[in-house]
Short mmCIF file of C-alpha atoms in Angstrom, two decimals:
data_model
loop_
_atom_site.label_atom_id
_atom_site.label_comp_id
_atom_site.label_asym_id
_atom_site.label_seq_id
_atom_site.Cartn_x
_atom_site.Cartn_y
_atom_site.Cartn_z
CA MET Z 1 19.50 -113.20 -28.82
CA ASN Z 2 16.64 -111.74 -30.83
CA GLY Z 3 14.61 -108.84 -29.32
CA GLU Z 4 14.31 -108.70 -25.55
CA MET Z 5 15.20 -112.36 -25.11
CA ASP Z 6 18.52 -113.15 -23.51
CA ILE Z 7 19.35 -116.80 -22.83
CA ARG Z 8 22.73 -118.22 -21.91
CA ILE Z 9 23.60 -121.89 -21.46
CA ASN Z 10 26.32 -122.49 -18.89
CA GLY Z 11 28.27 -125.56 -17.86
CA SER Z 12 26.37 -126.17 -14.61
CA SER Z 13 24.92 -129.54 -13.69
CA GLN Z 14 21.40 -128.16 -14.28
CA PRO Z 15 19.85 -129.70 -17.44
CA LYS Z 16 19.94 -127.40 -20.44
CA TYR Z 17 16.15 -127.43 -20.90
CA VAL Z 18 15.76 -126.31 -17.27
CA GLN Z 19 18.23 -123.46 -17.80
CA ILE Z 20 16.26 -122.32 -20.87
CA ALA Z 21 12.89 -122.61 -19.12
CA GLU Z 22 14.11 -120.80 -15.99
CA GLN Z 23 15.52 -117.85 -17.92
CA LEU Z 24 12.41 -117.54 -20.06
CA LYS Z 25 10.24 -117.76 -16.94
CA SER Z 26 12.21 -114.92 -15.32
CA GLN Z 27 11.82 -112.74 -18.40
CA ILE Z 28 8.08 -113.46 -18.63
CA LEU Z 29 7.39 -112.81 -14.94
CA SER Z 30 9.46 -109.61 -14.94
CA GLY Z 31 7.57 -108.29 -17.98
CA ARG Z 32 10.59 -108.28 -20.31
CA LEU Z 33 8.63 -110.73 -22.46
CA PRO Z 34 5.11 -109.27 -22.49
CA ALA Z 35 1.83 -111.15 -22.87
CA GLY Z 36 1.16 -112.06 -26.48
CA ARG Z 37 4.83 -112.07 -27.47
CA ARG Z 38 5.60 -114.86 -29.94
CA LEU Z 39 8.58 -116.99 -28.94
CA PRO Z 40 11.06 -118.27 -31.54
CA THR Z 41 10.28 -121.60 -33.16
CA MET Z 42 11.87 -124.55 -31.44
CA ARG Z 43 14.16 -125.14 -34.40
CA ALA Z 44 15.24 -121.48 -34.55
CA LEU Z 45 15.95 -121.24 -30.81
CA ALA Z 46 17.77 -124.58 -30.84
CA GLY Z 47 19.98 -123.29 -33.64
CA GLU Z 48 20.79 -120.05 -31.80
CA LEU Z 49 21.62 -121.88 -28.56
CA ARG Z 50 23.33 -124.83 -30.29
CA VAL Z 51 21.19 -127.41 -28.51
CA ALA Z 52 18.90 -130.18 -29.70
CA VAL Z 53 15.38 -129.26 -30.82
CA LEU Z 54 14.07 -131.74 -28.23
CA THR Z 55 15.80 -129.68 -25.51
CA VAL Z 56 13.84 -126.57 -26.50
CA HIS Z 57 10.67 -128.66 -26.77
CA HIS Z 58 11.08 -129.79 -23.12
CA ALA Z 59 11.69 -126.15 -22.05
CA TYR Z 60 8.54 -124.92 -23.82
CA GLU Z 61 6.54 -127.80 -22.33
CA ALA Z 62 7.69 -126.81 -18.84
CA LEU Z 63 6.54 -123.24 -19.46
CA ARG Z 64 3.23 -124.45 -20.88
CA GLU Z 65 2.61 -126.62 -17.79
CA ASP Z 66 3.34 -123.54 -15.65
CA GLY Z 67 0.64 -121.64 -17.54
CA LEU Z 68 3.17 -119.09 -18.81
CA VAL Z 69 2.91 -119.85 -22.54
CA ASN Z 70 0.34 -121.34 -24.89
CA THR Z 71 0.61 -122.92 -28.31
CA ARG Z 72 -1.51 -121.90 -31.26
CA VAL Z 73 -1.74 -124.61 -33.87
CA GLY Z 74 -0.01 -123.55 -37.07
CA SER Z 75 1.08 -120.25 -35.52
CA GLY Z 76 3.62 -120.90 -32.76
CA THR Z 77 4.23 -120.46 -29.02
CA TYR Z 78 3.14 -117.24 -27.30
CA VAL Z 79 3.52 -115.71 -23.83
CA ALA Z 80 0.19 -116.29 -22.11
CA GLU Z 81 -2.11 -113.43 -21.19
CA SER Z 82 -1.61 -112.54 -17.53
CA GLN Z 83 -5.19 -113.39 -16.60
CA HIS Z 84 -4.54 -116.97 -17.71
CA ARG Z 85 -1.55 -117.53 -15.47
CA THR Z 86 -1.88 -119.64 -12.35
CA THR Z 87 -0.57 -116.88 -10.09
CA ASN Z 88 -3.29 -114.48 -11.21
CA THR Z 89 -6.36 -116.73 -11.08
CA MET Z 90 -8.26 -118.59 -8.39
CA HIS Z 91 -5.12 -119.68 -6.57
CA LEU Z 92 -3.90 -116.14 -6.02
CA GLY Z 93 -7.36 -115.02 -4.96
CA ASN Z 94 -7.55 -117.76 -2.34
CA VAL Z 95 -4.11 -116.92 -0.97
CA ILE Z 96 -4.94 -113.23 -0.57
CA ASP Z 97 -8.45 -113.80 0.82
CA ASP Z 98 -7.58 -116.59 3.27
CA GLY Z 99 -4.17 -115.30 4.31
CA PRO Z 100 -0.69 -116.74 3.73
CA MET Z 101 -0.72 -119.09 6.73
CA ASN Z 102 -3.63 -121.11 5.39
CA ASN Z 103 -2.00 -121.41 1.99
CA PHE Z 104 1.69 -121.35 2.85
CA GLU Z 105 2.72 -124.67 1.33
CA THR Z 106 0.48 -124.05 -1.68
CA VAL Z 107 2.23 -120.73 -2.23
CA SER Z 108 5.60 -122.41 -1.87
CA GLN Z 109 4.81 -124.98 -4.55
CA ALA Z 110 2.62 -122.88 -6.84
CA ILE Z 111 3.19 -123.20 -10.55
CA GLY Z 112 4.67 -120.12 -12.14
CA LEU Z 113 6.08 -118.64 -8.93
CA ARG Z 114 9.62 -117.74 -7.97
CA SER Z 115 9.11 -119.03 -4.45
CA MET Z 116 11.34 -117.75 -1.67
CA ALA Z 117 8.67 -118.64 0.88
CA SER Z 118 9.76 -122.07 2.18
CA SER Z 119 12.90 -122.36 4.30
CA VAL Z 120 13.71 -125.90 3.16
CA PRO Z 121 16.47 -127.74 1.28
CA ASP Z 122 16.24 -128.21 -2.47
CA PRO Z 123 14.79 -131.65 -3.34
CA ASP Z 124 16.79 -131.57 -6.59
CA LEU Z 125 20.05 -131.66 -4.60
CA PHE Z 126 19.15 -134.83 -2.70
CA PHE Z 127 20.23 -138.12 -4.29
CA ALA Z 128 17.06 -140.02 -3.44
CA ASP Z 129 18.23 -143.21 -5.16
CA GLU Z 130 20.79 -143.78 -2.39
CA LEU Z 131 18.13 -143.73 0.31
CA LEU Z 132 15.69 -145.73 -1.81
CA ALA Z 133 18.30 -148.44 -2.23
CA ASP Z 134 18.71 -148.60 1.54
CA MET Z 135 14.93 -148.62 1.89
CA ARG Z 136 14.57 -151.55 -0.48
CA SER Z 137 17.38 -153.60 1.05
CA GLY Z 138 16.19 -152.83 4.58
CA GLY Z 139 12.62 -153.81 3.80
CA LEU Z 140 13.63 -157.08 2.21
CA SER Z 141 16.15 -158.09 4.86
CA ASP Z 142 13.49 -158.60 7.53
CA PRO Z 143 9.69 -158.72 7.02
CA TRP Z 144 9.22 -156.96 10.34
CA ASN Z 145 10.92 -153.90 8.90
CA CYS Z 146 7.64 -153.30 7.05
CA TYR Z 147 5.70 -153.32 10.33
CA TYR Z 148 5.10 -150.50 12.81
CA ALA Z 149 8.19 -148.82 14.22
CA PRO Z 150 8.78 -149.01 17.99
CA ALA Z 151 7.22 -146.10 19.86
CA ALA Z 152 10.58 -144.42 20.52
CA GLY Z 153 11.93 -145.20 17.06
CA HIS Z 154 13.86 -148.06 15.49
CA PRO Z 155 16.90 -148.98 17.63
CA ASP Z 156 19.27 -148.71 14.65
CA LEU Z 157 18.16 -145.15 13.91
CA ILE Z 158 18.33 -144.15 17.58
CA ARG Z 159 21.87 -145.49 17.70
CA GLU Z 160 22.87 -143.35 14.70
CA ILE Z 161 21.17 -140.28 16.20
CA VAL Z 162 23.06 -140.77 19.46
CA ALA Z 163 26.31 -140.94 17.49
CA LEU Z 164 25.34 -137.76 15.63
CA LEU Z 165 24.61 -135.97 18.91
CA GLN Z 166 27.84 -137.20 20.46
CA SER Z 167 29.77 -135.80 17.50
CA ASP Z 168 28.43 -132.41 18.67
CA GLU Z 169 29.69 -133.20 22.20
CA ILE Z 170 26.18 -133.82 23.54
CA GLU Z 171 26.23 -136.61 26.14
CA SER Z 172 23.33 -138.59 24.76
CA SER Z 173 22.23 -142.21 25.04
CA ASP Z 174 19.49 -144.50 23.77
CA ASN Z 175 17.26 -143.84 26.78
CA ARG Z 176 17.47 -140.06 26.28
CA THR Z 177 16.59 -140.06 22.58
CA LEU Z 178 13.41 -140.57 20.56
CA VAL Z 179 12.46 -140.34 16.90
CA THR Z 180 9.72 -137.91 15.85
CA MET Z 181 7.75 -137.16 12.71
CA GLY Z 182 9.84 -134.03 12.15
CA SER Z 183 10.93 -131.16 14.39
CA SER Z 184 7.48 -129.50 14.38
CA HIS Z 185 6.01 -132.72 15.76
CA GLY Z 186 8.76 -132.80 18.37
CA LEU Z 187 8.02 -129.23 19.48
CA PHE Z 188 4.31 -130.03 19.70
CA LEU Z 189 5.02 -133.05 21.93
CA ILE Z 190 7.20 -130.98 24.26
CA LEU Z 191 4.72 -128.12 24.55
CA GLN Z 192 1.87 -130.52 25.15
CA ALA Z 193 3.79 -132.48 27.79
CA LEU Z 194 5.22 -129.57 29.79
CA THR Z 195 2.51 -126.91 29.68
CA SER Z 196 -1.16 -126.46 30.46
CA PRO Z 197 -3.63 -123.93 29.04
CA GLY Z 198 -2.85 -120.52 30.50
CA ASP Z 199 0.86 -121.20 31.00
CA THR Z 200 3.46 -118.84 29.53
CA VAL Z 201 6.45 -119.60 27.32
CA LEU Z 202 9.17 -117.23 26.10
CA ILE Z 203 9.53 -117.54 22.31
CA GLU Z 204 12.52 -116.28 20.34
CA SER Z 205 11.32 -113.55 17.97
CA PRO Z 206 11.08 -113.68 15.00
CA SER Z 207 9.84 -117.19 15.66
CA ARG Z 208 9.68 -120.47 13.81
CA LEU Z 209 6.88 -120.88 11.26
CA LYS Z 210 3.62 -122.09 12.86
CA LEU Z 211 5.04 -122.20 16.39
CA LEU Z 212 2.93 -119.25 17.57
CA GLU Z 213 -0.17 -120.88 16.10
CA THR Z 214 0.67 -124.16 17.84
CA CYS Z 215 0.95 -122.37 21.18
CA SER Z 216 -2.35 -120.60 20.57
CA MET Z 217 -4.06 -123.89 19.77
CA LEU Z 218 -2.79 -125.35 23.06
CA GLY Z 219 -3.95 -122.30 25.00
CA ILE Z 220 -0.39 -121.22 25.81
CA ARG Z 221 0.44 -117.55 26.30
CA THR Z 222 3.57 -116.49 24.38
CA VAL Z 223 5.96 -113.67 25.24
CA PRO Z 224 8.45 -112.60 22.53
CA LEU Z 225 12.17 -112.77 23.27
CA LEU Z 226 13.97 -110.53 20.79
CA ALA Z 227 17.00 -112.16 19.17
CA HIS Z 228 19.69 -109.55 18.56
CA GLU Z 229 22.61 -110.19 16.21
CA SER Z 230 24.98 -109.94 19.18
CA GLY Z 231 22.87 -112.33 21.26
CA PHE Z 232 19.94 -112.19 23.63
CA ASP Z 233 19.82 -109.35 26.12
CA LEU Z 234 20.34 -111.44 29.25
CA ALA Z 235 19.03 -108.68 31.52
CA GLU Z 236 15.84 -108.67 29.45
CA VAL Z 237 15.64 -112.45 29.65
CA GLU Z 238 15.87 -112.35 33.44
CA THR Z 239 13.26 -109.60 33.62
CA LEU Z 240 10.86 -111.62 31.48
CA ILE Z 241 11.44 -114.76 33.55
CA VAL Z 242 10.75 -112.92 36.82
CA ARG Z 243 7.72 -111.11 35.41
CA HIS Z 244 6.02 -113.99 33.59
CA ALA Z 245 7.30 -117.18 35.33
CA PRO Z 246 7.44 -119.11 32.04
CA LYS Z 247 7.30 -122.90 31.90
CA LEU Z 248 9.57 -122.97 28.85
CA ILE Z 249 12.00 -120.87 26.84
CA TYR Z 250 12.18 -121.62 23.11
CA VAL Z 251 15.36 -120.55 21.28
CA ALA Z 252 17.23 -121.44 18.08
CA PRO Z 253 20.76 -120.28 18.99
CA THR Z 254 22.43 -121.70 15.89
CA PHE Z 255 21.21 -119.95 12.72
CA GLY Z 256 17.92 -118.87 14.26
CA ALA Z 257 14.64 -120.25 13.05
CA THR Z 258 14.23 -117.33 10.65
CA THR Z 259 17.28 -115.06 10.70
CA GLY Z 260 20.27 -117.37 10.20
CA GLN Z 261 22.06 -115.67 13.12
CA VAL Z 262 24.36 -117.38 15.63
CA GLN Z 263 24.23 -116.60 19.34
CA PRO Z 264 27.75 -116.33 20.83
CA LEU Z 265 29.09 -118.73 23.44
CA SER Z 266 28.97 -116.22 26.30
CA ASN Z 267 25.32 -115.55 25.54
CA ARG Z 268 24.51 -119.27 25.54
CA LEU Z 269 26.21 -119.79 28.87
CA GLY Z 270 24.35 -116.82 30.35
CA LEU Z 271 21.02 -118.14 29.13
CA LEU Z 272 21.72 -121.57 30.61
CA GLU Z 273 22.68 -120.02 33.95
CA LEU Z 274 19.39 -118.11 34.10
CA ALA Z 275 17.35 -121.17 33.11
CA GLU Z 276 18.99 -123.26 35.82
CA ARG Z 277 18.68 -120.54 38.45
CA TYR Z 278 14.94 -120.14 37.83
CA SER Z 279 14.26 -123.84 37.03
CA VAL Z 280 12.95 -123.22 33.51
CA PHE Z 281 13.15 -125.76 30.68
CA VAL Z 282 14.91 -124.58 27.52
CA ILE Z 283 13.95 -125.95 24.10
CA GLU Z 284 16.91 -125.77 21.73
CA ASP Z 285 15.73 -125.84 18.11
CA ALA Z 286 18.65 -127.32 16.17
CA ALA Z 287 16.80 -128.04 12.93
CA TYR Z 288 19.24 -126.01 10.79
CA ASN Z 289 22.47 -126.71 12.69
CA ALA Z 290 23.98 -128.88 9.94
CA ILE Z 291 23.46 -126.24 7.22
CA SER Z 292 26.53 -124.24 8.22
CA PHE Z 293 28.64 -121.84 6.15
CA VAL Z 294 31.08 -120.93 8.93
CA PRO Z 295 33.68 -122.90 10.92
CA ASN Z 296 34.09 -123.19 14.68
CA LEU Z 297 30.49 -122.74 15.77
CA PRO Z 298 29.75 -122.50 19.50
CA LEU Z 299 28.66 -125.78 21.04
CA PRO Z 300 24.91 -126.49 21.24
CA LEU Z 301 23.22 -125.63 24.52
CA ALA Z 302 22.76 -129.34 25.25
CA ALA Z 303 26.54 -129.78 25.14
CA LEU Z 304 27.26 -126.88 27.48
CA THR Z 305 25.44 -128.10 30.59
CA ARG Z 306 24.93 -131.21 32.65
CA SER Z 307 21.66 -129.95 34.06
CA GLN Z 308 18.43 -131.68 33.09
CA ASN Z 309 16.55 -128.68 31.74
CA VAL Z 310 17.72 -128.53 28.08
CA ILE Z 311 15.67 -130.28 25.39
CA HIS Z 312 17.45 -130.56 22.02
CA VAL Z 313 15.28 -130.89 18.87
CA GLY Z 314 16.67 -131.81 15.43
CA SER Z 315 15.39 -132.80 12.00
CA PHE Z 316 16.62 -134.81 9.01
CA SER Z 317 14.00 -133.01 6.91
CA TYR Z 318 16.26 -129.92 6.90
CA MET Z 319 19.56 -131.79 6.68
CA LEU Z 320 18.46 -133.95 3.75
CA ASN Z 321 14.97 -133.66 2.28
CA PRO Z 322 11.63 -132.23 3.51
CA THR Z 323 9.67 -135.37 2.62
CA LEU Z 324 11.54 -137.53 5.14
CA ARG Z 325 9.38 -136.11 7.95
CA THR Z 326 11.82 -137.54 10.46
CA GLY Z 327 13.29 -135.72 13.43
CA PHE Z 328 14.56 -136.45 16.91
CA ILE Z 329 14.59 -135.22 20.50
CA HIS Z 330 17.34 -135.47 23.12
CA ALA Z 331 15.87 -134.95 26.60
CA PRO Z 332 16.24 -136.05 30.24
CA LYS Z 333 15.30 -139.72 30.63
CA GLU Z 334 12.04 -139.16 32.52
CA LEU Z 335 10.85 -136.52 30.06
CA ARG Z 336 11.90 -138.66 27.12
CA ASN Z 337 9.72 -141.50 28.38
CA LEU Z 338 6.77 -139.11 28.81
CA LEU Z 339 7.28 -137.82 25.26
CA VAL Z 340 7.29 -141.38 23.92
CA GLN Z 341 3.91 -141.96 25.57
CA ARG Z 342 2.57 -138.69 24.14
CA SER Z 343 3.80 -139.62 20.70
CA GLN Z 344 1.96 -142.95 20.84
CA LEU Z 345 -1.26 -141.12 21.72
CA THR Z 346 -0.95 -138.56 18.92
CA VAL Z 347 0.60 -140.04 15.76
CA GLY Z 348 1.42 -143.57 16.87
CA SER Z 349 4.52 -145.30 15.55
CA GLY Z 350 6.63 -144.02 12.70
CA VAL Z 351 7.45 -145.68 9.38
CA ASN Z 352 9.76 -148.56 10.25
CA PHE Z 353 11.35 -149.29 6.86
CA LEU Z 354 12.09 -145.59 6.40
CA GLN Z 355 13.80 -145.46 9.77
CA VAL Z 356 15.81 -148.60 8.95
CA ALA Z 357 16.84 -147.09 5.60
CA LEU Z 358 17.79 -143.79 7.20
CA ALA Z 359 19.89 -145.61 9.81
CA ARG Z 360 21.78 -147.42 7.04
CA PHE Z 361 22.18 -144.16 5.13
CA LEU Z 362 23.69 -142.48 8.20
CA GLY Z 363 25.80 -145.50 9.08
CA ARG Z 364 27.44 -145.46 5.65
CA GLY Z 365 28.48 -141.82 6.09
CA GLN Z 366 26.05 -140.56 3.45
CA LEU Z 367 24.87 -137.59 5.53
CA LYS Z 368 28.42 -136.21 5.64
CA ALA Z 369 28.86 -136.85 1.93
CA HIS Z 370 25.56 -135.11 1.17
CA LEU Z 371 26.42 -132.05 3.23
CA LYS Z 372 29.89 -131.79 1.70
CA ARG Z 373 28.27 -131.75 -1.74
CA VAL Z 374 25.37 -129.35 -1.12
CA LEU Z 375 26.72 -126.78 1.35
CA PRO Z 376 28.79 -124.92 -1.30
CA LYS Z 377 25.65 -124.68 -3.45
CA TYR Z 378 23.56 -123.27 -0.61
CA ARG Z 379 26.36 -120.85 0.25
CA SER Z 380 26.42 -119.57 -3.34
CA ARG Z 381 22.64 -119.10 -3.22
CA ARG Z 382 22.95 -117.21 0.05
CA ASP Z 383 25.64 -115.02 -1.46
CA ALA Z 384 23.52 -114.35 -4.57
CA LEU Z 385 20.61 -113.25 -2.38
CA LEU Z 386 22.70 -110.94 -0.20
CA SER Z 387 24.41 -109.42 -3.23
CA ALA Z 388 21.08 -108.84 -4.99
CA LEU Z 389 19.61 -107.20 -1.89
CA SER Z 390 22.58 -104.86 -1.54
CA VAL Z 391 22.33 -103.80 -5.19
CA ALA Z 392 18.57 -103.52 -5.61
CA MET Z 393 16.82 -102.68 -2.34
CA PRO Z 394 16.18 -99.04 -1.36
CA LYS Z 395 18.13 -97.15 1.28
CA GLY Z 396 16.95 -97.97 4.78
CA THR Z 397 16.27 -101.64 4.04
CA THR Z 398 18.11 -104.02 6.36
CA TRP Z 399 18.56 -107.77 6.44
CA THR Z 400 20.40 -110.38 8.48
CA THR Z 401 23.52 -112.10 7.14
CA PRO Z 402 22.80 -115.80 7.68
CA SER Z 403 25.74 -117.92 8.78
CA GLY Z 404 23.72 -121.01 7.98
CA GLY Z 405 20.22 -122.30 7.36
CA PHE Z 406 18.12 -121.18 4.40
CA SER Z 407 16.76 -117.72 5.19
CA THR Z 408 17.40 -114.05 5.83
CA TRP Z 409 15.11 -111.62 7.71
CA VAL Z 410 14.36 -108.40 5.84
CA THR Z 411 13.12 -105.11 7.31
CA LEU Z 412 11.79 -102.43 4.96
CA PRO Z 413 11.94 -98.66 5.52
CA LEU Z 414 8.14 -98.47 5.14
CA ASP Z 415 4.93 -100.31 5.98
CA ASP Z 416 3.55 -101.87 2.80
CA ALA Z 417 0.55 -104.07 3.54
CA SER Z 418 -0.07 -104.69 -0.17
CA LEU Z 419 3.45 -105.96 -0.95
CA PHE Z 420 2.61 -109.65 -0.48
CA ALA Z 421 -0.29 -109.57 -2.94
CA ARG Z 422 1.53 -107.39 -5.48
CA SER Z 423 4.57 -109.64 -5.30
CA LEU Z 424 2.49 -112.75 -5.97
CA GLU Z 425 0.92 -111.04 -8.97
CA LYS Z 426 4.43 -110.54 -10.35
CA GLY Z 427 5.31 -114.19 -9.72
CA VAL Z 428 7.45 -113.87 -6.56
CA ALA Z 429 6.50 -115.45 -3.24
CA PHE Z 430 7.97 -114.69 0.18
CA ALA Z 431 6.95 -115.37 3.77
CA PRO Z 432 5.28 -112.31 5.38
CA GLY Z 433 6.47 -111.25 8.82
CA GLU Z 434 3.02 -111.78 10.33
CA LEU Z 435 3.70 -115.54 10.23
CA PHE Z 436 6.59 -115.13 12.68
CA LEU Z 437 5.59 -112.15 14.81
CA GLU Z 438 2.82 -111.30 17.24
CA ASP Z 439 2.31 -107.68 16.18
CA SER Z 440 1.77 -105.53 13.10
CA ARG Z 441 5.48 -105.20 12.30
CA GLY Z 442 4.82 -108.01 9.83
CA VAL Z 443 3.79 -105.50 7.16
CA LYS Z 444 7.37 -104.22 6.96
CA MET Z 445 9.27 -107.40 7.82
CA PHE Z 446 9.46 -110.67 5.94
CA ARG Z 447 11.56 -113.78 5.44
CA LEU Z 448 13.34 -114.56 2.17
CA SER Z 449 14.57 -118.13 1.68
CA TYR Z 450 17.15 -119.25 -0.84
CA GLY Z 451 17.14 -123.04 -0.40
CA VAL Z 452 15.16 -124.08 -3.48
CA LEU Z 453 16.22 -121.49 -6.08
CA SER Z 454 19.47 -121.29 -8.03
CA PRO Z 455 21.35 -117.95 -8.08
CA GLU Z 456 19.90 -116.52 -11.30
CA PRO Z 457 16.20 -116.93 -10.29
CA ILE Z 458 17.11 -115.49 -6.89
CA ARG Z 459 18.54 -112.37 -8.52
CA GLU Z 460 15.50 -112.07 -10.79
CA ALA Z 461 13.11 -112.43 -7.84
CA VAL Z 462 14.91 -109.77 -5.79
CA THR Z 463 14.89 -107.40 -8.79
CA ILE Z 464 11.11 -107.79 -9.12
CA LEU Z 465 10.61 -107.42 -5.37
CA SER Z 466 12.80 -104.32 -5.15
CA THR Z 467 10.87 -102.67 -7.98
CA LEU Z 468 7.65 -103.18 -6.01
CA VAL Z 469 9.22 -101.77 -2.84
CA HIS Z 470 10.43 -98.69 -4.69
CA GLU Z 471 6.90 -98.25 -6.08
CA GLY Z 472 5.53 -98.45 -2.54
CA ILE Z 473 7.93 -95.73 -1.37
CA ARG Z 474 6.86 -93.39 -4.19
CA VAL Z 475 3.13 -93.75 -3.43
#
């Protein structure tokens, strides 16, 4: 390829114009293609790559919409000046001034960014037409399917959720299950129902995004419970329970909310024994349980006890697609009924035809088919991230090895409060540690997520990020 440009078309399922645009985007954001550089004509590049001219046209259009190139009539296509790019204008200023929490989703979706900020599945890997077909047939089969959903959820969907829970050896039933507007909504309902302002909860640390802010809004005091790779320190757990008398313990024992780590069976049993001994409710966040890269996982907490103090929270938004906004809770019958009442008072009923469609989708075995298709792709993205970190990051940097989910937790050998802003300026977004922690360790810890990027952009993003970290060490 001419000059600094290096583009390769492979045989992946990704459209050729996307492959071209992604590689050019990486080279622009990394500085290999500097501002003002003239790109080859569409005909010339098409000839070199042996693709249709229209393919190159679509790639250039994608870059133009991202603000990375501009076209000069009669002259050609040029790499845009940095001050004209979306990531370096008003959007970036707002993110830095207001803080990442207030702009998190904007950062995750920002044009021109290599975003490793959102720990979500890739919308491009979800065959939406299958669910839309179920949605259409479900809506037409009964006019009432286009009405409000029952407060606890549509019976068909509850039935499928119960079957899903039972496949994980959780003894569930219709009267112990309710549908929520996602797992975050489910956690909010539980916290609101079981705590009062001034109460204390133990929160696995690093925590789930926005959970600390939710507790703060409800006036709940949070105490961090450090999640080690080998499991929770049960002696520490007991000490914290005795010292703080918490109303709840929040944990994500399978893949963590942020780290991707798995707590061993012995640790789970020990935690359950402590919770039962001291009469403390345990919230089990199972949002990522289905995104597994390893066999023979320990059973969920809810499957390991017959006591009535484990509340299991799941989400189809992470199994399938973020826009579904549909989750579920398995809880003791009396608590389940209270949560149904709370749900009616907060968000009301869910979307009935969506729940009917999702029930049909699950009933036809499409969830299993989807996971069988996408898990190898997510595993390859995870592997690309871990490999890139091991090659590029400086000595002293550590990270978790996720066994599932969409994220790894990175710890730097230095405090670098400017890294977030400098990384955005170079077109790479991550989730700063301050979003998941209660103290200043956030300036040296952060979450990197691989769900929405293919391996090559992941490697490019880590290369850019590592360069910035090395610069911070030299200062």
